[in-house]
Amino acid sequence: MNTGSLNGAKQRGMAIISALLIAAVVAVIAAGMLTRQSVATRALEADQQRVQGRWVAQGGLEISRQLLWDARLRDPLTRRDQPWAQPLLAAGFAGRLEDEQGKFNLRNLVANERIDEAQVQAFERLCELIGVSAVVGQRIRQRVIAGYPHLLNAQIGATAKAGFDSGRATSPDAAHKPQPPKVPMLRTLDDLRSVEGGTDALIGQLAPYVTVIPATTWINGNTATAQVLAAYVPGLSLERATALIAERDAGRWFINRGDFVNRLRMPQLEASSVKVGITSDWFRLRGEARRDQRRVSLDALLHRSEDRLPQVIWSRVGA
């Protein structure tokens, strides 16, 4: 074999190797492009599912508003046997409405820029009934009170004689300048995590019985638990409250405040001190929208008035 043939063979071999290298590089680049395209496609699909899930969640919210409005038009009472209180299953959304006025409202601890001693005592009783230590209960009270303007050394007495109202009126004798809030006011129970001992377990322990509503409110006797009623009504035992709840949930709903007070069978109790009603304005919606493999959670606080669809006070939507 001559030298020219060897050189030619080497050149052909190099050309083949170069072609293979180029092909390998092109394959790697193409694979990278396909991978990036696949990742981008999946991200786009995930974004689309997330957006669709948010729309489904919004649909569940609108259905809930309509349910509450229809309930108000049909019956002035707020009871657990009404359609709003049933599980909500519609068009990929699953959720439930809760009557927040069936719970103790931490906002009630401060009313008219004064610490409400009756409400403080009610909260202390509730903590004892549900197994929250007195120390943690005190920290919660201090945290709540610190979030609102209030007069120092000024309290609404536990035995003060006052008409039954929502506590929204401004005190006419608030002559002194109230202390400004030291911390932001609570928005939800989750904000209690800033309190020493404010663990997830504590939040879960409080959730069935305690709420945070951005206005002073009354308790709804038709939706409250036995623990809340026993804490809220001075002298009412948990056993009697449990029997009263069983009677109520069997269909004997309270038709007015007088009916509730009479069925307490506590003649020594002053009716004006029992801030328990039979209607509700505040509701919490918790639910989840499902779209293919995507789950979008919804948590919202709704306020129902007499003249319009319930307003969304705040909402949180998350994947």
PDB file of C-alpha atoms in Angstrom:
ATOM      1  CA  MET A   1       0.000   0.000   0.000  1.00  0.00           C
ATOM      2  CA  ASN A   2       1.462   3.364  -0.984  1.00  0.00           C
ATOM      3  CA  THR A   3       1.750   6.492   1.095  1.00  0.00           C
ATOM      4  CA  GLY A   4      -1.119   8.235  -0.756  1.00  0.00           C
ATOM      5  CA  SER A   5      -3.510   5.431   0.069  1.00  0.00           C
ATOM      6  CA  LEU A   6      -2.585   5.587   3.771  1.00  0.00           C
ATOM      7  CA  ASN A   7      -3.088   9.344   3.907  1.00  0.00           C
ATOM      8  CA  GLY A   8      -6.405   8.999   2.164  1.00  0.00           C
ATOM      9  CA  ALA A   9      -7.536   6.355   4.624  1.00  0.00           C
ATOM     10  CA  LYS A  10      -6.498   8.546   7.536  1.00  0.00           C
ATOM     11  CA  GLN A  11      -8.390  11.517   6.129  1.00  0.00           C
ATOM     12  CA  ARG A  12     -11.489   9.412   5.595  1.00  0.00           C
ATOM     13  CA  GLY A  13     -11.181   8.095   9.141  1.00  0.00           C
ATOM     14  CA  MET A  14     -10.831  11.593  10.540  1.00  0.00           C
ATOM     15  CA  ALA A  15     -13.797  12.740   8.492  1.00  0.00           C
ATOM     16  CA  ILE A  16     -15.915   9.911   9.884  1.00  0.00           C
ATOM     17  CA  ILE A  17     -14.798  10.679  13.438  1.00  0.00           C
ATOM     18  CA  SER A  18     -15.512  14.386  12.907  1.00  0.00           C
ATOM     19  CA  ALA A  19     -18.938  13.574  11.515  1.00  0.00           C
ATOM     20  CA  LEU A  20     -19.679  11.342  14.495  1.00  0.00           C
ATOM     21  CA  LEU A  21     -18.524  14.039  16.905  1.00  0.00           C
ATOM     22  CA  ILE A  22     -20.650  16.639  15.162  1.00  0.00           C
ATOM     23  CA  ALA A  23     -23.618  14.283  15.221  1.00  0.00           C
ATOM     24  CA  ALA A  24     -23.071  13.654  18.947  1.00  0.00           C
ATOM     25  CA  VAL A  25     -22.836  17.383  19.684  1.00  0.00           C
ATOM     26  CA  VAL A  26     -25.973  18.061  17.649  1.00  0.00           C
ATOM     27  CA  ALA A  27     -27.759  15.241  19.499  1.00  0.00           C
ATOM     28  CA  VAL A  28     -26.749  16.671  22.872  1.00  0.00           C
ATOM     29  CA  ILE A  29     -27.874  20.167  21.859  1.00  0.00           C
ATOM     30  CA  ALA A  30     -31.142  18.806  20.489  1.00  0.00           C
ATOM     31  CA  ALA A  31     -31.737  16.778  23.637  1.00  0.00           C
ATOM     32  CA  GLY A  32     -31.093  19.867  25.743  1.00  0.00           C
ATOM     33  CA  MET A  33     -33.489  21.898  23.655  1.00  0.00           C
ATOM     34  CA  LEU A  34     -36.127  19.180  23.917  1.00  0.00           C
ATOM     35  CA  THR A  35     -35.614  18.986  27.688  1.00  0.00           C
ATOM     36  CA  ARG A  36     -35.945  22.746  28.052  1.00  0.00           C
ATOM     37  CA  GLN A  37     -39.008  22.712  25.835  1.00  0.00           C
ATOM     38  CA  SER A  38     -40.511  19.892  27.873  1.00  0.00           C
ATOM     39  CA  VAL A  39     -39.817  21.757  31.123  1.00  0.00           C
ATOM     40  CA  ALA A  40     -41.298  24.938  29.674  1.00  0.00           C
ATOM     41  CA  THR A  41     -44.333  23.012  28.461  1.00  0.00           C
ATOM     42  CA  ARG A  42     -44.885  21.444  31.879  1.00  0.00           C
ATOM     43  CA  ALA A  43     -44.468  24.835  33.562  1.00  0.00           C
ATOM     44  CA  LEU A  44     -46.985  26.341  31.150  1.00  0.00           C
ATOM     45  CA  GLU A  45     -49.421  23.500  31.817  1.00  0.00           C
ATOM     46  CA  ALA A  46     -48.935  23.934  35.565  1.00  0.00           C
ATOM     47  CA  ASP A  47     -49.604  27.680  35.255  1.00  0.00           C
ATOM     48  CA  GLN A  48     -52.714  26.980  33.216  1.00  0.00           C
ATOM     49  CA  GLN A  49     -53.950  24.466  35.795  1.00  0.00           C
ATOM     50  CA  ARG A  50     -53.208  26.935  38.577  1.00  0.00           C
ATOM     51  CA  VAL A  51     -55.147  29.695  36.830  1.00  0.00           C
ATOM     52  CA  GLN A  52     -58.009  27.314  36.109  1.00  0.00           C
ATOM     53  CA  GLY A  53     -57.946  26.180  39.738  1.00  0.00           C
ATOM     54  CA  ARG A  54     -58.164  29.786  40.894  1.00  0.00           C
ATOM     55  CA  TRP A  55     -61.195  30.336  38.680  1.00  0.00           C
ATOM     56  CA  VAL A  56     -62.819  27.186  40.069  1.00  0.00           C
ATOM     57  CA  ALA A  57     -62.082  28.439  43.605  1.00  0.00           C
ATOM     58  CA  GLN A  58     -63.590  31.805  42.708  1.00  0.00           C
ATOM     59  CA  GLY A  59     -66.669  29.989  41.448  1.00  0.00           C
ATOM     60  CA  GLY A  60     -66.971  28.188  44.784  1.00  0.00           C
ATOM     61  CA  LEU A  61     -66.712  31.521  46.561  1.00  0.00           C
ATOM     62  CA  GLU A  62     -69.504  33.026  44.455  1.00  0.00           C
ATOM     63  CA  ILE A  63     -71.733  30.003  45.079  1.00  0.00           C
ATOM     64  CA  SER A  64     -71.137  30.390  48.814  1.00  0.00           C
ATOM     65  CA  ARG A  65     -72.091  34.067  48.710  1.00  0.00           C
ATOM     66  CA  GLN A  66     -75.319  33.188  46.939  1.00  0.00           C
ATOM     67  CA  LEU A  67     -76.120  30.425  49.437  1.00  0.00           C
ATOM     68  CA  LEU A  68     -75.749  32.837  52.340  1.00  0.00           C
ATOM     69  CA  TRP A  69     -77.843  35.465  50.607  1.00  0.00           C
ATOM     70  CA  ASP A  70     -80.618  32.982  49.778  1.00  0.00           C
ATOM     71  CA  ALA A  71     -80.629  31.768  53.382  1.00  0.00           C
ATOM     72  CA  ARG A  72     -81.078  35.345  54.629  1.00  0.00           C
ATOM     73  CA  LEU A  73     -83.997  35.902  52.249  1.00  0.00           C
ATOM     74  CA  ARG A  74     -85.740  32.667  53.297  1.00  0.00           C
ATOM     75  CA  ASP A  75     -85.261  32.809  57.063  1.00  0.00           C
ATOM     76  CA  PRO A  76     -83.930  35.509  59.409  1.00  0.00           C
ATOM     77  CA  LEU A  77     -82.592  32.815  61.746  1.00  0.00           C
ATOM     78  CA  THR A  78     -79.178  31.235  61.179  1.00  0.00           C
ATOM     79  CA  ARG A  79     -79.215  27.501  61.881  1.00  0.00           C
ATOM     80  CA  ARG A  80     -77.112  24.438  61.155  1.00  0.00           C
ATOM     81  CA  ASP A  81     -79.875  22.739  59.167  1.00  0.00           C
ATOM     82  CA  GLN A  82     -79.869  25.367  56.404  1.00  0.00           C
ATOM     83  CA  PRO A  83     -78.298  24.721  52.944  1.00  0.00           C
ATOM     84  CA  TRP A  84     -75.276  26.952  53.620  1.00  0.00           C
ATOM     85  CA  ALA A  85     -74.191  24.605  56.434  1.00  0.00           C
ATOM     86  CA  GLN A  86     -73.998  21.538  54.178  1.00  0.00           C
ATOM     87  CA  PRO A  87     -70.797  20.472  52.361  1.00  0.00           C
ATOM     88  CA  LEU A  88     -70.398  22.414  49.126  1.00  0.00           C
ATOM     89  CA  LEU A  89     -69.609  20.231  46.090  1.00  0.00           C
ATOM     90  CA  ALA A  90     -69.812  21.976  42.723  1.00  0.00           C
ATOM     91  CA  ALA A  91     -67.851  21.993  39.455  1.00  0.00           C
ATOM     92  CA  GLY A  92     -64.560  20.755  40.843  1.00  0.00           C
ATOM     93  CA  PHE A  93     -64.823  22.665  44.132  1.00  0.00           C
ATOM     94  CA  ALA A  94     -65.264  21.074  47.559  1.00  0.00           C
ATOM     95  CA  GLY A  95     -65.674  23.222  50.645  1.00  0.00           C
ATOM     96  CA  ARG A  96     -67.686  24.142  53.695  1.00  0.00           C
ATOM     97  CA  LEU A  97     -68.990  27.318  55.272  1.00  0.00           C
ATOM     98  CA  GLU A  98     -68.639  27.845  59.023  1.00  0.00           C
ATOM     99  CA  ASP A  99     -70.605  30.296  61.122  1.00  0.00           C
ATOM    100  CA  GLU A 100     -67.909  32.328  62.847  1.00  0.00           C
ATOM    101  CA  GLN A 101     -70.473  33.712  65.286  1.00  0.00           C
ATOM    102  CA  GLY A 102     -70.809  30.247  66.734  1.00  0.00           C
ATOM    103  CA  LYS A 103     -67.301  30.818  68.173  1.00  0.00           C
ATOM    104  CA  PHE A 104     -65.735  33.130  70.714  1.00  0.00           C
ATOM    105  CA  ASN A 105     -64.559  36.289  68.958  1.00  0.00           C
ATOM    106  CA  LEU A 106     -61.227  37.496  70.343  1.00  0.00           C
ATOM    107  CA  ARG A 107     -62.057  41.001  69.106  1.00  0.00           C
ATOM    108  CA  ASN A 108     -64.671  41.184  71.867  1.00  0.00           C
ATOM    109  CA  LEU A 109     -61.952  41.419  74.519  1.00  0.00           C
ATOM    110  CA  VAL A 110     -61.674  45.135  73.729  1.00  0.00           C
ATOM    111  CA  ALA A 111     -64.823  47.174  73.105  1.00  0.00           C
ATOM    112  CA  ASN A 112     -65.277  50.928  73.023  1.00  0.00           C
ATOM    113  CA  GLU A 113     -61.534  51.293  73.702  1.00  0.00           C
ATOM    114  CA  ARG A 114     -61.929  49.444  76.983  1.00  0.00           C
ATOM    115  CA  ILE A 115     -61.059  45.959  78.091  1.00  0.00           C
ATOM    116  CA  ASP A 116     -64.328  44.059  78.505  1.00  0.00           C
ATOM    117  CA  GLU A 117     -63.951  42.191  81.782  1.00  0.00           C
ATOM    118  CA  ALA A 118     -66.995  39.995  81.141  1.00  0.00           C
ATOM    119  CA  GLN A 119     -65.468  38.849  77.863  1.00  0.00           C
ATOM    120  CA  VAL A 120     -62.098  38.283  79.517  1.00  0.00           C
ATOM    121  CA  GLN A 121     -63.748  36.037  82.104  1.00  0.00           C
ATOM    122  CA  ALA A 122     -65.674  34.202  79.379  1.00  0.00           C
ATOM    123  CA  PHE A 123     -62.430  33.541  77.512  1.00  0.00           C
ATOM    124  CA  GLU A 124     -60.795  32.276  80.700  1.00  0.00           C
ATOM    125  CA  ARG A 125     -63.692  29.837  81.207  1.00  0.00           C
ATOM    126  CA  LEU A 126     -63.456  28.703  77.595  1.00  0.00           C
ATOM    127  CA  CYS A 127     -59.712  28.045  77.874  1.00  0.00           C
ATOM    128  CA  GLU A 128     -60.358  25.918  80.943  1.00  0.00           C
ATOM    129  CA  LEU A 129     -63.129  23.979  79.184  1.00  0.00           C
ATOM    130  CA  ILE A 130     -61.072  23.165  76.088  1.00  0.00           C
ATOM    131  CA  GLY A 131     -57.836  22.417  77.913  1.00  0.00           C
ATOM    132  CA  VAL A 132     -55.772  25.520  77.155  1.00  0.00           C
ATOM    133  CA  SER A 133     -53.548  26.421  80.100  1.00  0.00           C
ATOM    134  CA  ALA A 134     -54.227  29.621  82.012  1.00  0.00           C
ATOM    135  CA  VAL A 135     -50.707  30.865  81.235  1.00  0.00           C
ATOM    136  CA  VAL A 136     -51.158  30.472  77.476  1.00  0.00           C
ATOM    137  CA  GLY A 137     -54.644  31.951  77.703  1.00  0.00           C
ATOM    138  CA  GLN A 138     -53.212  35.006  79.431  1.00  0.00           C
ATOM    139  CA  ARG A 139     -50.575  35.414  76.717  1.00  0.00           C
ATOM    140  CA  ILE A 140     -53.282  35.243  74.065  1.00  0.00           C
ATOM    141  CA  ARG A 141     -55.339  37.909  75.856  1.00  0.00           C
ATOM    142  CA  GLN A 142     -52.330  40.172  76.169  1.00  0.00           C
ATOM    143  CA  ARG A 143     -51.509  39.744  72.495  1.00  0.00           C
ATOM    144  CA  VAL A 144     -55.082  40.530  71.433  1.00  0.00           C
ATOM    145  CA  ILE A 145     -55.417  43.578  73.681  1.00  0.00           C
ATOM    146  CA  ALA A 146     -52.045  44.939  72.543  1.00  0.00           C
ATOM    147  CA  GLY A 147     -53.354  45.053  68.974  1.00  0.00           C
ATOM    148  CA  TYR A 148     -56.138  47.574  69.667  1.00  0.00           C
ATOM    149  CA  PRO A 149     -56.219  51.113  71.074  1.00  0.00           C
ATOM    150  CA  HIS A 150     -57.507  51.037  74.647  1.00  0.00           C
ATOM    151  CA  LEU A 151     -57.568  53.154  77.757  1.00  0.00           C
ATOM    152  CA  LEU A 152     -55.241  52.168  80.564  1.00  0.00           C
ATOM    153  CA  ASN A 153     -56.913  50.880  83.745  1.00  0.00           C
ATOM    154  CA  ALA A 154     -60.323  51.178  82.112  1.00  0.00           C
ATOM    155  CA  GLN A 155     -62.610  48.205  81.897  1.00  0.00           C
ATOM    156  CA  ILE A 156     -66.166  47.375  81.018  1.00  0.00           C
ATOM    157  CA  GLY A 157     -67.361  45.720  84.191  1.00  0.00           C
ATOM    158  CA  ALA A 158     -68.630  42.181  84.234  1.00  0.00           C
ATOM    159  CA  THR A 159     -71.824  43.305  85.956  1.00  0.00           C
ATOM    160  CA  ALA A 160     -72.368  46.500  83.982  1.00  0.00           C
ATOM    161  CA  LYS A 161     -75.974  46.911  82.920  1.00  0.00           C
ATOM    162  CA  ALA A 162     -76.142  47.484  79.206  1.00  0.00           C
ATOM    163  CA  GLY A 163     -78.584  46.788  76.420  1.00  0.00           C
ATOM    164  CA  PHE A 164     -77.976  43.904  74.032  1.00  0.00           C
ATOM    165  CA  ASP A 165     -76.064  45.250  71.066  1.00  0.00           C
ATOM    166  CA  SER A 166     -73.029  44.443  68.967  1.00  0.00           C
ATOM    167  CA  GLY A 167     -70.728  46.741  70.944  1.00  0.00           C
ATOM    168  CA  ARG A 168     -69.981  48.954  67.961  1.00  0.00           C
ATOM    169  CA  ALA A 169     -71.037  52.241  69.552  1.00  0.00           C
ATOM    170  CA  THR A 170     -68.339  54.625  70.673  1.00  0.00           C
ATOM    171  CA  SER A 171     -68.236  55.173  74.412  1.00  0.00           C
ATOM    172  CA  PRO A 172     -69.544  58.696  75.190  1.00  0.00           C
ATOM    173  CA  ASP A 173     -67.341  59.108  78.273  1.00  0.00           C
ATOM    174  CA  ALA A 174     -64.038  58.117  76.667  1.00  0.00           C
ATOM    175  CA  ALA A 175     -62.409  61.339  77.748  1.00  0.00           C
ATOM    176  CA  HIS A 176     -58.849  60.133  77.967  1.00  0.00           C
ATOM    177  CA  LYS A 177     -56.665  59.435  74.997  1.00  0.00           C
ATOM    178  CA  PRO A 178     -56.369  55.683  74.429  1.00  0.00           C
ATOM    179  CA  GLN A 179     -53.044  53.939  74.224  1.00  0.00           C
ATOM    180  CA  PRO A 180     -52.096  53.188  70.616  1.00  0.00           C
ATOM    181  CA  PRO A 181     -51.727  49.562  69.508  1.00  0.00           C
ATOM    182  CA  LYS A 182     -48.310  48.074  70.231  1.00  0.00           C
ATOM    183  CA  VAL A 183     -48.547  45.310  67.629  1.00  0.00           C
ATOM    184  CA  PRO A 184     -50.673  44.699  64.523  1.00  0.00           C
ATOM    185  CA  MET A 185     -54.171  43.496  65.265  1.00  0.00           C
ATOM    186  CA  LEU A 186     -54.897  39.819  64.736  1.00  0.00           C
ATOM    187  CA  ARG A 187     -56.323  38.858  61.374  1.00  0.00           C
ATOM    188  CA  THR A 188     -56.704  35.124  61.938  1.00  0.00           C
ATOM    189  CA  LEU A 189     -55.807  32.602  64.616  1.00  0.00           C
ATOM    190  CA  ASP A 190     -52.629  31.852  62.663  1.00  0.00           C
ATOM    191  CA  ASP A 191     -51.267  35.187  63.919  1.00  0.00           C
ATOM    192  CA  LEU A 192     -51.121  33.679  67.418  1.00  0.00           C
ATOM    193  CA  ARG A 193     -47.987  31.811  66.349  1.00  0.00           C
ATOM    194  CA  SER A 194     -46.098  34.903  67.480  1.00  0.00           C
ATOM    195  CA  VAL A 195     -47.233  34.193  71.060  1.00  0.00           C
ATOM    196  CA  GLU A 196     -45.002  32.027  73.220  1.00  0.00           C
ATOM    197  CA  GLY A 197     -46.547  28.577  73.063  1.00  0.00           C
ATOM    198  CA  GLY A 198     -48.483  29.447  69.892  1.00  0.00           C
ATOM    199  CA  THR A 199     -47.874  26.113  68.191  1.00  0.00           C
ATOM    200  CA  ASP A 200     -49.805  24.429  65.398  1.00  0.00           C
ATOM    201  CA  ALA A 201     -51.293  22.165  68.040  1.00  0.00           C
ATOM    202  CA  LEU A 202     -52.608  25.169  69.974  1.00  0.00           C
ATOM    203  CA  ILE A 203     -54.106  26.724  66.823  1.00  0.00           C
ATOM    204  CA  GLY A 204     -55.846  23.436  66.062  1.00  0.00           C
ATOM    205  CA  GLN A 205     -57.102  23.237  69.645  1.00  0.00           C
ATOM    206  CA  LEU A 206     -58.601  26.736  69.467  1.00  0.00           C
ATOM    207  CA  ALA A 207     -59.997  26.608  65.918  1.00  0.00           C
ATOM    208  CA  PRO A 208     -63.368  24.908  66.636  1.00  0.00           C
ATOM    209  CA  TYR A 209     -64.178  27.374  69.422  1.00  0.00           C
ATOM    210  CA  VAL A 210     -62.331  30.659  68.800  1.00  0.00           C
ATOM    211  CA  THR A 211     -62.215  33.108  65.900  1.00  0.00           C
ATOM    212  CA  VAL A 212     -61.023  36.578  64.968  1.00  0.00           C
ATOM    213  CA  ILE A 213     -63.656  38.845  63.417  1.00  0.00           C
ATOM    214  CA  PRO A 214     -62.833  42.507  62.656  1.00  0.00           C
ATOM    215  CA  ALA A 215     -65.818  43.761  64.687  1.00  0.00           C
ATOM    216  CA  THR A 216     -67.338  43.025  68.065  1.00  0.00           C
ATOM    217  CA  THR A 217     -70.058  40.406  67.733  1.00  0.00           C
ATOM    218  CA  TRP A 218     -72.563  38.326  69.659  1.00  0.00           C
ATOM    219  CA  ILE A 219     -72.722  34.536  69.879  1.00  0.00           C
ATOM    220  CA  ASN A 220     -75.308  32.668  67.810  1.00  0.00           C
ATOM    221  CA  GLY A 221     -77.048  30.183  70.083  1.00  0.00           C
ATOM    222  CA  ASN A 222     -78.177  28.136  67.085  1.00  0.00           C
ATOM    223  CA  THR A 223     -74.620  27.360  65.937  1.00  0.00           C
ATOM    224  CA  ALA A 224     -72.408  27.634  69.025  1.00  0.00           C
ATOM    225  CA  THR A 225     -70.812  24.606  70.642  1.00  0.00           C
ATOM    226  CA  ALA A 226     -71.593  23.542  74.194  1.00  0.00           C
ATOM    227  CA  GLN A 227     -68.150  24.732  75.348  1.00  0.00           C
ATOM    228  CA  VAL A 228     -68.656  28.218  73.912  1.00  0.00           C
ATOM    229  CA  LEU A 229     -72.127  28.585  75.432  1.00  0.00           C
ATOM    230  CA  ALA A 230     -70.945  27.320  78.823  1.00  0.00           C
ATOM    231  CA  ALA A 231     -68.109  29.860  78.733  1.00  0.00           C
ATOM    232  CA  TYR A 232     -70.283  32.698  77.488  1.00  0.00           C
ATOM    233  CA  VAL A 233     -73.236  32.353  79.857  1.00  0.00           C
ATOM    234  CA  PRO A 234     -72.204  32.969  83.501  1.00  0.00           C
ATOM    235  CA  GLY A 235     -73.158  30.016  85.705  1.00  0.00           C
ATOM    236  CA  LEU A 236     -74.063  27.671  82.841  1.00  0.00           C
ATOM    237  CA  SER A 237     -72.446  24.271  83.339  1.00  0.00           C
ATOM    238  CA  LEU A 238     -70.978  22.292  80.474  1.00  0.00           C
ATOM    239  CA  GLU A 239     -73.386  19.439  81.226  1.00  0.00           C
ATOM    240  CA  ARG A 240     -76.431  21.702  80.945  1.00  0.00           C
ATOM    241  CA  ALA A 241     -75.018  23.356  77.832  1.00  0.00           C
ATOM    242  CA  THR A 242     -74.439  19.943  76.233  1.00  0.00           C
ATOM    243  CA  ALA A 243     -78.040  18.919  76.947  1.00  0.00           C
ATOM    244  CA  LEU A 244     -79.271  22.226  75.525  1.00  0.00           C
ATOM    245  CA  ILE A 245     -77.230  21.713  72.339  1.00  0.00           C
ATOM    246  CA  ALA A 246     -78.539  18.156  71.911  1.00  0.00           C
ATOM    247  CA  GLU A 247     -82.085  19.459  72.225  1.00  0.00           C
ATOM    248  CA  ARG A 248     -81.364  22.220  69.722  1.00  0.00           C
ATOM    249  CA  ASP A 249     -79.715  19.988  67.142  1.00  0.00           C
ATOM    250  CA  ALA A 250     -82.627  17.567  67.337  1.00  0.00           C
ATOM    251  CA  GLY A 251     -84.741  20.299  65.725  1.00  0.00           C
ATOM    252  CA  ARG A 252     -85.762  22.593  68.581  1.00  0.00           C
ATOM    253  CA  TRP A 253     -83.930  25.640  67.281  1.00  0.00           C
ATOM    254  CA  PHE A 254     -83.979  28.850  69.306  1.00  0.00           C
ATOM    255  CA  ILE A 255     -86.503  31.202  67.733  1.00  0.00           C
ATOM    256  CA  ASN A 256     -85.395  34.368  69.556  1.00  0.00           C
ATOM    257  CA  ARG A 257     -83.240  35.533  72.449  1.00  0.00           C
ATOM    258  CA  GLY A 258     -86.080  35.196  74.908  1.00  0.00           C
ATOM    259  CA  ASP A 259     -86.520  31.559  73.923  1.00  0.00           C
ATOM    260  CA  PHE A 260     -82.822  30.924  74.539  1.00  0.00           C
ATOM    261  CA  VAL A 261     -82.843  32.601  77.957  1.00  0.00           C
ATOM    262  CA  ASN A 262     -86.015  30.758  79.022  1.00  0.00           C
ATOM    263  CA  ARG A 263     -84.589  27.376  78.046  1.00  0.00           C
ATOM    264  CA  LEU A 264     -81.478  28.004  80.110  1.00  0.00           C
ATOM    265  CA  ARG A 265     -83.698  27.508  83.183  1.00  0.00           C
ATOM    266  CA  MET A 266     -81.612  29.981  85.143  1.00  0.00           C
ATOM    267  CA  PRO A 267     -84.143  32.407  86.673  1.00  0.00           C
ATOM    268  CA  GLN A 268     -81.411  34.184  88.635  1.00  0.00           C
ATOM    269  CA  LEU A 269     -79.645  35.178  85.426  1.00  0.00           C
ATOM    270  CA  GLU A 270     -80.161  38.726  84.192  1.00  0.00           C
ATOM    271  CA  ALA A 271     -81.290  38.465  80.569  1.00  0.00           C
ATOM    272  CA  SER A 272     -79.429  41.612  79.473  1.00  0.00           C
ATOM    273  CA  SER A 273     -76.111  40.015  80.455  1.00  0.00           C
ATOM    274  CA  VAL A 274     -76.628  37.128  78.018  1.00  0.00           C
ATOM    275  CA  LYS A 275     -75.210  38.343  74.716  1.00  0.00           C
ATOM    276  CA  VAL A 276     -76.468  35.403  72.712  1.00  0.00           C
ATOM    277  CA  GLY A 277     -78.573  35.840  69.583  1.00  0.00           C
ATOM    278  CA  ILE A 278     -80.070  33.679  66.850  1.00  0.00           C
ATOM    279  CA  THR A 279     -78.654  35.281  63.674  1.00  0.00           C
ATOM    280  CA  SER A 280     -75.178  35.591  62.156  1.00  0.00           C
ATOM    281  CA  ASP A 281     -73.380  38.020  59.875  1.00  0.00           C
ATOM    282  CA  TRP A 282     -69.901  36.474  59.666  1.00  0.00           C
ATOM    283  CA  PHE A 283     -68.905  33.253  57.918  1.00  0.00           C
ATOM    284  CA  ARG A 284     -65.673  31.460  56.990  1.00  0.00           C
ATOM    285  CA  LEU A 285     -65.298  29.500  53.762  1.00  0.00           C
ATOM    286  CA  ARG A 286     -62.627  26.811  53.528  1.00  0.00           C
ATOM    287  CA  GLY A 287     -62.342  24.720  50.408  1.00  0.00           C
ATOM    288  CA  GLU A 288     -60.254  23.257  47.634  1.00  0.00           C
ATOM    289  CA  ALA A 289     -60.515  23.475  43.860  1.00  0.00           C
ATOM    290  CA  ARG A 290     -59.390  20.439  41.903  1.00  0.00           C
ATOM    291  CA  ARG A 291     -58.226  20.644  38.304  1.00  0.00           C
ATOM    292  CA  ASP A 292     -56.520  17.552  36.884  1.00  0.00           C
ATOM    293  CA  GLN A 293     -53.615  16.977  39.297  1.00  0.00           C
ATOM    294  CA  ARG A 294     -53.605  20.530  40.630  1.00  0.00           C
ATOM    295  CA  ARG A 295     -55.104  21.444  44.030  1.00  0.00           C
ATOM    296  CA  VAL A 296     -55.830  25.074  44.891  1.00  0.00           C
ATOM    297  CA  SER A 297     -56.932  25.892  48.460  1.00  0.00           C
ATOM    298  CA  LEU A 298     -59.284  28.723  49.377  1.00  0.00           C
ATOM    299  CA  ASP A 299     -59.823  30.396  52.736  1.00  0.00           C
ATOM    300  CA  ALA A 300     -62.097  33.442  52.986  1.00  0.00           C
ATOM    301  CA  LEU A 301     -64.004  35.528  55.524  1.00  0.00           C
ATOM    302  CA  LEU A 302     -67.456  36.721  54.424  1.00  0.00           C
ATOM    303  CA  HIS A 303     -69.699  39.375  55.926  1.00  0.00           C
ATOM    304  CA  ARG A 304     -73.438  39.161  55.278  1.00  0.00           C
ATOM    305  CA  SER A 305     -75.648  42.239  55.541  1.00  0.00           C
ATOM    306  CA  GLU A 306     -79.362  42.733  55.015  1.00  0.00           C
ATOM    307  CA  ASP A 307     -79.267  44.631  51.738  1.00  0.00           C
ATOM    308  CA  ARG A 308     -76.683  42.981  49.475  1.00  0.00           C
ATOM    309  CA  LEU A 309     -74.719  39.855  48.687  1.00  0.00           C
ATOM    310  CA  PRO A 310     -72.135  38.959  51.348  1.00  0.00           C
ATOM    311  CA  GLN A 311     -68.856  40.822  51.020  1.00  0.00           C
ATOM    312  CA  VAL A 312     -65.472  39.122  50.918  1.00  0.00           C
ATOM    313  CA  ILE A 313     -63.506  40.742  53.742  1.00  0.00           C
ATOM    314  CA  TRP A 314     -60.330  38.816  52.936  1.00  0.00           C
ATOM    315  CA  SER A 315     -59.389  35.691  51.024  1.00  0.00           C
ATOM    316  CA  ARG A 316     -56.320  33.530  50.580  1.00  0.00           C
ATOM    317  CA  VAL A 317     -55.795  31.317  47.545  1.00  0.00           C
ATOM    318  CA  GLY A 318     -52.838  28.967  47.439  1.00  0.00           C
ATOM    319  CA  ALA A 319     -51.589  25.978  45.472  1.00  0.00           C
TER     320      ALA A 319
END
